[in-house]
């Protein structure tokens, strides 16, 4: 039987930070859908329903305080972003709720922005469906080709089909931006839960990750002290070529029960990453894994699982995993190869070097 443990440091820090009412000095305003803001602004009313973007930030170094209000799209795909920060620097968005867009809060290019105390819920894009055209986005909070941003003490719930919080550095059909490095971002003290929204249309795949770092993201991104639970596929996933990042002190539980395949708590395909002091409980496949997801009975390494060309030179230390349906600790590289596993704990492990 699956269960929740303690909320831990992420929720405690969330409550402390979101207890702050916001930033003063912004002028109060009622905004319309698609409006561009160029000065610090505090909303005095909800915005929506919006069919083509909610609020667009049009200047650097300003504060958009949602004032506890709701920015919302429509039930149909194609609504764009709830809050769009494109090519901007030094912007802060805080204190409100963004729902029913293709992407909740989207940072595209630019850098040094902050998203704090925002609830991004039910933001759902379409991708790979033969009937419904692809939309941009598909995430609760998204960083595209942008560096040195801080995503702090937010809630992301039931977004998709990609992630609750996503980082991407290479433009594709669902994320069209100027390809640029995605480095030095901090994802801290967020609640990332129940991101299980499926793709719309004839092929409703449910492969949402809680926190997702896509190929090429890095170096220097930090995912720390987040509460990540009940997401469709993996809790925290580092794709191939996500190198020199750190995943530390996260509580990751009950993920992977709604994907097209069972998911893991923390999964690493990249290299030279630090995975430290995470707690991974009761996930559908693996707890903390490197390389291909284990699909075989505990303790066995079939040939299809051993040839992973990536997932090298990672350091995994002081992680605790338990209650996984397949393996608590897993490395698809025979004898862990060049990955360093140290002082980890788990019951079902393969190979034994994962205990360190």
GROMACS .gro file of N, CA, C and O in nm, residues 97-169:
model
  292
   97UNK      N    1  -0.262   3.283  -0.871
   97UNK     CA    2  -0.293   3.154  -0.931
   97UNK      C    3  -0.309   3.170  -1.082
   97UNK      O    4  -0.372   3.265  -1.129
   98UNK      N    5  -0.250   3.075  -1.156
   98UNK     CA    6  -0.256   3.075  -1.303
   98UNK      C    7  -0.308   2.940  -1.348
   98UNK      O    8  -0.247   2.837  -1.319
   99UNK      N    9  -0.420   2.938  -1.420
   99UNK     CA   10  -0.482   2.812  -1.459
   99UNK      C   11  -0.531   2.815  -1.603
   99UNK      O   12  -0.557   2.920  -1.661
  100UNK      N   13  -0.545   2.695  -1.660
  100UNK     CA   14  -0.616   2.671  -1.787
  100UNK      C   15  -0.551   2.737  -1.908
  100UNK      O   16  -0.620   2.772  -2.006
  101UNK      N   17  -0.418   2.753  -1.905
  101UNK     CA   18  -0.343   2.791  -2.025
  101UNK      C   19  -0.267   2.668  -2.075
  101UNK      O   20  -0.275   2.560  -2.017
  102UNK      N   21  -0.193   2.685  -2.185
  102UNK     CA   22  -0.103   2.577  -2.229
  102UNK      C   23   0.020   2.570  -2.141
  102UNK      O   24   0.077   2.463  -2.119
  103UNK      N   25   0.065   2.684  -2.091
  103UNK     CA   26   0.173   2.693  -1.994
  103UNK      C   27   0.135   2.794  -1.889
  103UNK      O   28   0.077   2.899  -1.921
  104UNK      N   29   0.168   2.767  -1.764
  104UNK     CA   30   0.128   2.858  -1.657
  104UNK      C   31   0.211   2.986  -1.660
  104UNK      O   32   0.168   3.089  -1.710
  105UNK      N   33   0.332   2.979  -1.603
  105UNK     CA   34   0.428   3.091  -1.609
  105UNK      C   35   0.543   3.045  -1.696
  105UNK      O   36   0.606   2.942  -1.668
  106UNK      N   37   0.574   3.121  -1.801
  106UNK     CA   38   0.677   3.083  -1.898
  106UNK      C   39   0.784   3.190  -1.903
  106UNK      O   40   0.755   3.308  -1.928
  107UNK      N   41   0.910   3.149  -1.878
  107UNK     CA   42   1.027   3.235  -1.895
  107UNK      C   43   1.099   3.189  -2.021
  107UNK      O   44   1.147   3.076  -2.026
  108UNK      N   45   1.105   3.273  -2.122
  108UNK     CA   46   1.170   3.238  -2.248
  108UNK      C   47   1.284   3.335  -2.273
  108UNK      O   48   1.262   3.455  -2.289
  109UNK      N   49   1.408   3.281  -2.273
  109UNK     CA   50   1.528   3.363  -2.290
  109UNK      C   51   1.536   3.467  -2.176
  109UNK      O   52   1.470   3.453  -2.074
  110UNK      N   53   1.620   3.566  -2.191
  110UNK     CA   54   1.642   3.657  -2.080
  110UNK      C   55   1.707   3.583  -1.963
  110UNK      O   56   1.773   3.481  -1.981
  111UNK      N   57   1.688   3.634  -1.841
  111UNK     CA   58   1.745   3.567  -1.724
  111UNK      C   59   1.733   3.650  -1.599
  111UNK      O   60   1.686   3.764  -1.598
  112UNK      N   61   1.775   3.589  -1.487
  112UNK     CA   62   1.774   3.653  -1.356
  112UNK      C   63   1.634   3.695  -1.312
  112UNK      O   64   1.616   3.798  -1.247
  113UNK      N   65   1.535   3.614  -1.347
  113UNK     CA   66   1.398   3.639  -1.306
  113UNK      C   67   1.360   3.549  -1.189
  113UNK      O   68   1.424   3.447  -1.163
  114UNK      N   69   1.252   3.585  -1.118
  114UNK     CA   70   1.205   3.509  -1.003
  114UNK      C   71   1.055   3.484  -1.015
  114UNK      O   72   0.978   3.577  -1.046
  115UNK      N   73   1.015   3.359  -0.991
  115UNK     CA   74   0.873   3.325  -0.979
  115UNK      C   75   0.854   3.270  -0.838
  115UNK      O   76   0.917   3.171  -0.800
  116UNK      N   77   0.768   3.335  -0.760
  116UNK     CA   78   0.757   3.302  -0.618
  116UNK      C   79   0.610   3.300  -0.574
  116UNK      O   80   0.532   3.389  -0.611
  117UNK      N   81   0.575   3.198  -0.497
  117UNK     CA   82   0.443   3.190  -0.435
  117UNK      C   83   0.329   3.197  -0.537
  117UNK      O   84   0.228   3.261  -0.516
  118UNK      N   85   0.348   3.129  -0.650
  118UNK     CA   86   0.244   3.118  -0.753
  118UNK      C   87   0.192   2.976  -0.755
  118UNK      O   88   0.269   2.879  -0.745
  119UNK      N   89   0.062   2.960  -0.767
  119UNK     CA   90   0.001   2.830  -0.791
  119UNK      C   91  -0.029   2.818  -0.940
  119UNK      O   92  -0.106   2.898  -0.996
  120UNK      N   93   0.034   2.720  -1.006
  120UNK     CA   94   0.010   2.692  -1.147
  120UNK      C   95  -0.064   2.559  -1.155
  120UNK      O   96  -0.007   2.454  -1.125
  121UNK      N   97  -0.188   2.564  -1.196
  121UNK     CA   98  -0.275   2.446  -1.189
  121UNK      C   99  -0.351   2.428  -1.321
  121UNK      O  100  -0.397   2.526  -1.381
  122UNK      N  101  -0.361   2.303  -1.366
  122UNK     CA  102  -0.447   2.269  -1.480
  122UNK      C  103  -0.407   2.342  -1.609
  122UNK      O  104  -0.492   2.376  -1.690
  123UNK      N  105  -0.278   2.365  -1.627
  123UNK     CA  106  -0.229   2.421  -1.754
  123UNK      C  107  -0.190   2.305  -1.844
  123UNK      O  108  -0.099   2.229  -1.812
  124UNK      N  109  -0.259   2.291  -1.956
  124UNK     CA  110  -0.249   2.170  -2.037
  124UNK      C  111  -0.236   2.203  -2.185
  124UNK      O  112  -0.323   2.267  -2.244
  125UNK      N  113  -0.124   2.161  -2.244
  125UNK     CA  114  -0.105   2.177  -2.387
  125UNK      C  115  -0.136   2.049  -2.462
  125UNK      O  116  -0.171   1.946  -2.404
  126UNK      N  117  -0.123   2.054  -2.593
  126UNK     CA  118  -0.143   1.938  -2.678
  126UNK      C  119  -0.016   1.910  -2.756
  126UNK      O  120   0.050   2.002  -2.805
  127UNK      N  121   0.020   1.781  -2.768
  127UNK     CA  122   0.143   1.745  -2.838
  127UNK      C  123   0.129   1.607  -2.900
  127UNK      O  124   0.085   1.512  -2.834
  128UNK      N  125   0.169   1.595  -3.027
  128UNK     CA  126   0.173   1.466  -3.092
  128UNK      C  127   0.039   1.403  -3.118
  128UNK      O  128   0.027   1.282  -3.133
  129UNK      N  129  -0.064   1.482  -3.127
  129UNK     CA  130  -0.198   1.429  -3.151
  129UNK      C  131  -0.237   1.451  -3.297
  129UNK      O  132  -0.215   1.560  -3.351
  130UNK      N  133  -0.294   1.351  -3.365
  130UNK     CA  134  -0.327   1.369  -3.507
  130UNK      C  135  -0.447   1.459  -3.532
  130UNK      O  136  -0.469   1.502  -3.646
  131UNK      N  137  -0.523   1.489  -3.430
  131UNK     CA  138  -0.644   1.567  -3.447
  131UNK      C  139  -0.625   1.710  -3.398
  131UNK      O  140  -0.657   1.806  -3.468
  132UNK      N  141  -0.573   1.725  -3.278
  132UNK     CA  142  -0.556   1.858  -3.220
  132UNK      C  143  -0.416   1.908  -3.250
  132UNK      O  144  -0.318   1.838  -3.221
  133UNK      N  145  -0.400   2.026  -3.309
  133UNK     CA  146  -0.265   2.076  -3.340
  133UNK      C  147  -0.180   2.091  -3.214
  133UNK      O  148  -0.232   2.118  -3.105
  134UNK      N  149  -0.050   2.074  -3.232
  134UNK     CA  150   0.041   2.098  -3.120
  134UNK      C  151   0.029   2.242  -3.074
  134UNK      O  152   0.014   2.335  -3.154
  135UNK      N  153   0.036   2.259  -2.943
  135UNK     CA  154   0.043   2.393  -2.887
  135UNK      C  155   0.184   2.418  -2.834
  135UNK      O  156   0.263   2.325  -2.818
  136UNK      N  157   0.214   2.543  -2.807
  136UNK     CA  158   0.333   2.573  -2.731
  136UNK      C  159   0.312   2.532  -2.586
  136UNK      O  160   0.201   2.534  -2.534
  137UNK      N  161   0.421   2.492  -2.521
  137UNK     CA  162   0.423   2.465  -2.378
  137UNK      C  163   0.356   2.331  -2.343
  137UNK      O  164   0.352   2.241  -2.424
  138UNK      N  165   0.308   2.321  -2.222
  138UNK     CA  166   0.258   2.197  -2.165
  138UNK      C  167   0.316   2.175  -2.027
  138UNK      O  168   0.340   2.062  -1.986
  139UNK      N  169   0.337   2.285  -1.953
  139UNK     CA  170   0.403   2.282  -1.823
  139UNK      C  171   0.339   2.383  -1.729
  139UNK      O  172   0.281   2.483  -1.772
  140UNK      N  173   0.356   2.359  -1.598
  140UNK     CA  174   0.307   2.456  -1.501
  140UNK      C  175   0.394   2.581  -1.497
  140UNK      O  176   0.347   2.693  -1.514
  141UNK      N  177   0.524   2.561  -1.473
  141UNK     CA  178   0.623   2.669  -1.477
  141UNK      C  179   0.735   2.621  -1.567
  141UNK      O  180   0.787   2.510  -1.550
  142UNK      N  181   0.776   2.704  -1.664
  142UNK     CA  182   0.869   2.660  -1.767
  142UNK      C  183   0.979   2.762  -1.787
  142UNK      O  184   0.953   2.882  -1.798
  143UNK      N  185   1.103   2.713  -1.793
  143UNK     CA  186   1.220   2.795  -1.826
  143UNK      C  187   1.274   2.746  -1.959
  143UNK      O  188   1.311   2.630  -1.972
  144UNK      N  189   1.279   2.836  -2.058
  144UNK     CA  190   1.326   2.801  -2.192
  144UNK      C  191   1.448   2.887  -2.229
  144UNK      O  192   1.436   3.009  -2.239
  145UNK      N  193   1.563   2.825  -2.248
  145UNK     CA  194   1.680   2.899  -2.295
  145UNK      C  195   1.710   3.021  -2.210
  145UNK      O  196   1.736   3.129  -2.263
  146UNK      N  197   1.708   3.004  -2.078
  146UNK     CA  198   1.723   3.116  -1.987
  146UNK      C  199   1.802   3.072  -1.865
  146UNK      O  200   1.787   2.959  -1.818
  147UNK      N  201   1.883   3.162  -1.809
  147UNK     CA  202   1.974   3.127  -1.701
  147UNK      C  203   1.955   3.215  -1.578
  147UNK      O  204   1.905   3.327  -1.587
  148UNK      N  205   1.996   3.159  -1.464
  148UNK     CA  206   2.003   3.232  -1.337
  148UNK      C  207   1.867   3.279  -1.289
  148UNK      O  208   1.855   3.385  -1.224
  149UNK      N  209   1.763   3.201  -1.318
  149UNK     CA  210   1.630   3.229  -1.265
  149UNK      C  211   1.609   3.152  -1.135
  149UNK      O  212   1.673   3.049  -1.111
  150UNK      N  213   1.515   3.199  -1.053
  150UNK     CA  214   1.481   3.133  -0.928
  150UNK      C  215   1.332   3.101  -0.927
  150UNK      O  216   1.248   3.191  -0.944
  151UNK      N  217   1.301   2.973  -0.909
  151UNK     CA  218   1.162   2.926  -0.899
  151UNK      C  219   1.145   2.881  -0.755
  151UNK      O  220   1.193   2.774  -0.715
  152UNK      N  221   1.076   2.959  -0.675
  152UNK     CA  222   1.082   2.946  -0.529
  152UNK      C  223   0.943   2.939  -0.467
  152UNK      O  224   0.859   3.027  -0.485
  153UNK      N  225   0.918   2.830  -0.394
  153UNK     CA  226   0.799   2.818  -0.310
  153UNK      C  227   0.668   2.833  -0.386
  153UNK      O  228   0.575   2.902  -0.343
  154UNK      N  229   0.661   2.769  -0.503
  154UNK     CA  230   0.538   2.767  -0.582
  154UNK      C  231   0.467   2.633  -0.567
  154UNK      O  232   0.526   2.535  -0.519
  155UNK      N  233   0.341   2.628  -0.611
  155UNK     CA  234   0.268   2.502  -0.621
  155UNK      C  235   0.238   2.476  -0.769
  155UNK      O  236   0.189   2.564  -0.839
  156UNK      N  237   0.266   2.355  -0.815
  156UNK     CA  238   0.226   2.317  -0.950
  156UNK      C  239   0.145   2.187  -0.941
  156UNK      O  240   0.193   2.088  -0.886
  157UNK      N  241   0.023   2.190  -0.994
  157UNK     CA  242  -0.071   2.079  -0.978
  157UNK      C  243  -0.141   2.052  -1.111
  157UNK      O  244  -0.196   2.143  -1.174
  158UNK      N  245  -0.137   1.927  -1.157
  158UNK     CA  246  -0.214   1.882  -1.274
  158UNK      C  247  -0.186   1.963  -1.399
  158UNK      O  248  -0.276   2.004  -1.471
  159UNK      N  249  -0.058   1.986  -1.427
  159UNK     CA  250  -0.018   2.048  -1.552
  159UNK      C  251   0.035   1.940  -1.647
  159UNK      O  252   0.068   1.830  -1.605
  160UNK      N  253   0.046   1.972  -1.776
  160UNK     CA  254   0.099   1.873  -1.867
  160UNK      C  255   0.080   1.911  -2.013
  160UNK      O  256   0.026   2.017  -2.045
  161UNK      N  257   0.125   1.824  -2.104
  161UNK     CA  258   0.163   1.685  -2.078
  161UNK      C  259   0.310   1.664  -2.045
  161UNK      O  260   0.356   1.550  -2.040
  162UNK      N  261   0.387   1.772  -2.021
  162UNK     CA  262   0.530   1.754  -2.001
  162UNK      C  263   0.572   1.756  -1.855
  162UNK      O  264   0.633   1.661  -1.807
  163UNK      N  265   0.541   1.862  -1.781
  163UNK     CA  266   0.596   1.871  -1.646
  163UNK      C  267   0.520   1.969  -1.558
  163UNK      O  268   0.448   2.056  -1.606
  164UNK      N  269   0.544   1.953  -1.429
  164UNK     CA  270   0.503   2.056  -1.334
  164UNK      C  271   0.596   2.176  -1.344
  164UNK      O  272   0.552   2.290  -1.357
  165UNK      N  273   0.728   2.149  -1.336
  165UNK     CA  274   0.830   2.252  -1.357
  165UNK      C  275   0.928   2.197  -1.460
  165UNK      O  276   0.986   2.090  -1.440
  166UNK      N  277   0.950   2.269  -1.570
  166UNK     CA  278   1.035   2.220  -1.677
  166UNK      C  279   1.146   2.318  -1.712
  166UNK      O  280   1.127   2.440  -1.707
  167UNK      N  281   1.263   2.262  -1.747
  167UNK     CA  282   1.376   2.340  -1.797
  167UNK      C  283   1.415   2.282  -1.932
  167UNK      O  284   1.433   2.160  -1.945
  168UNK      N  285   1.429   2.369  -2.033
  168UNK     CA  286   1.463   2.323  -2.167
  168UNK      C  287   1.555   2.426  -2.231
  168UNK      O  288   1.540   2.547  -2.207
  169UNK      N  289   1.651   2.380  -2.311
  169UNK     CA  290   1.744   2.474  -2.374
  169UNK      C  291   1.744   2.467  -2.525
  169UNK      O  292   1.806   2.550  -2.591
   0.00000   0.00000   0.00000
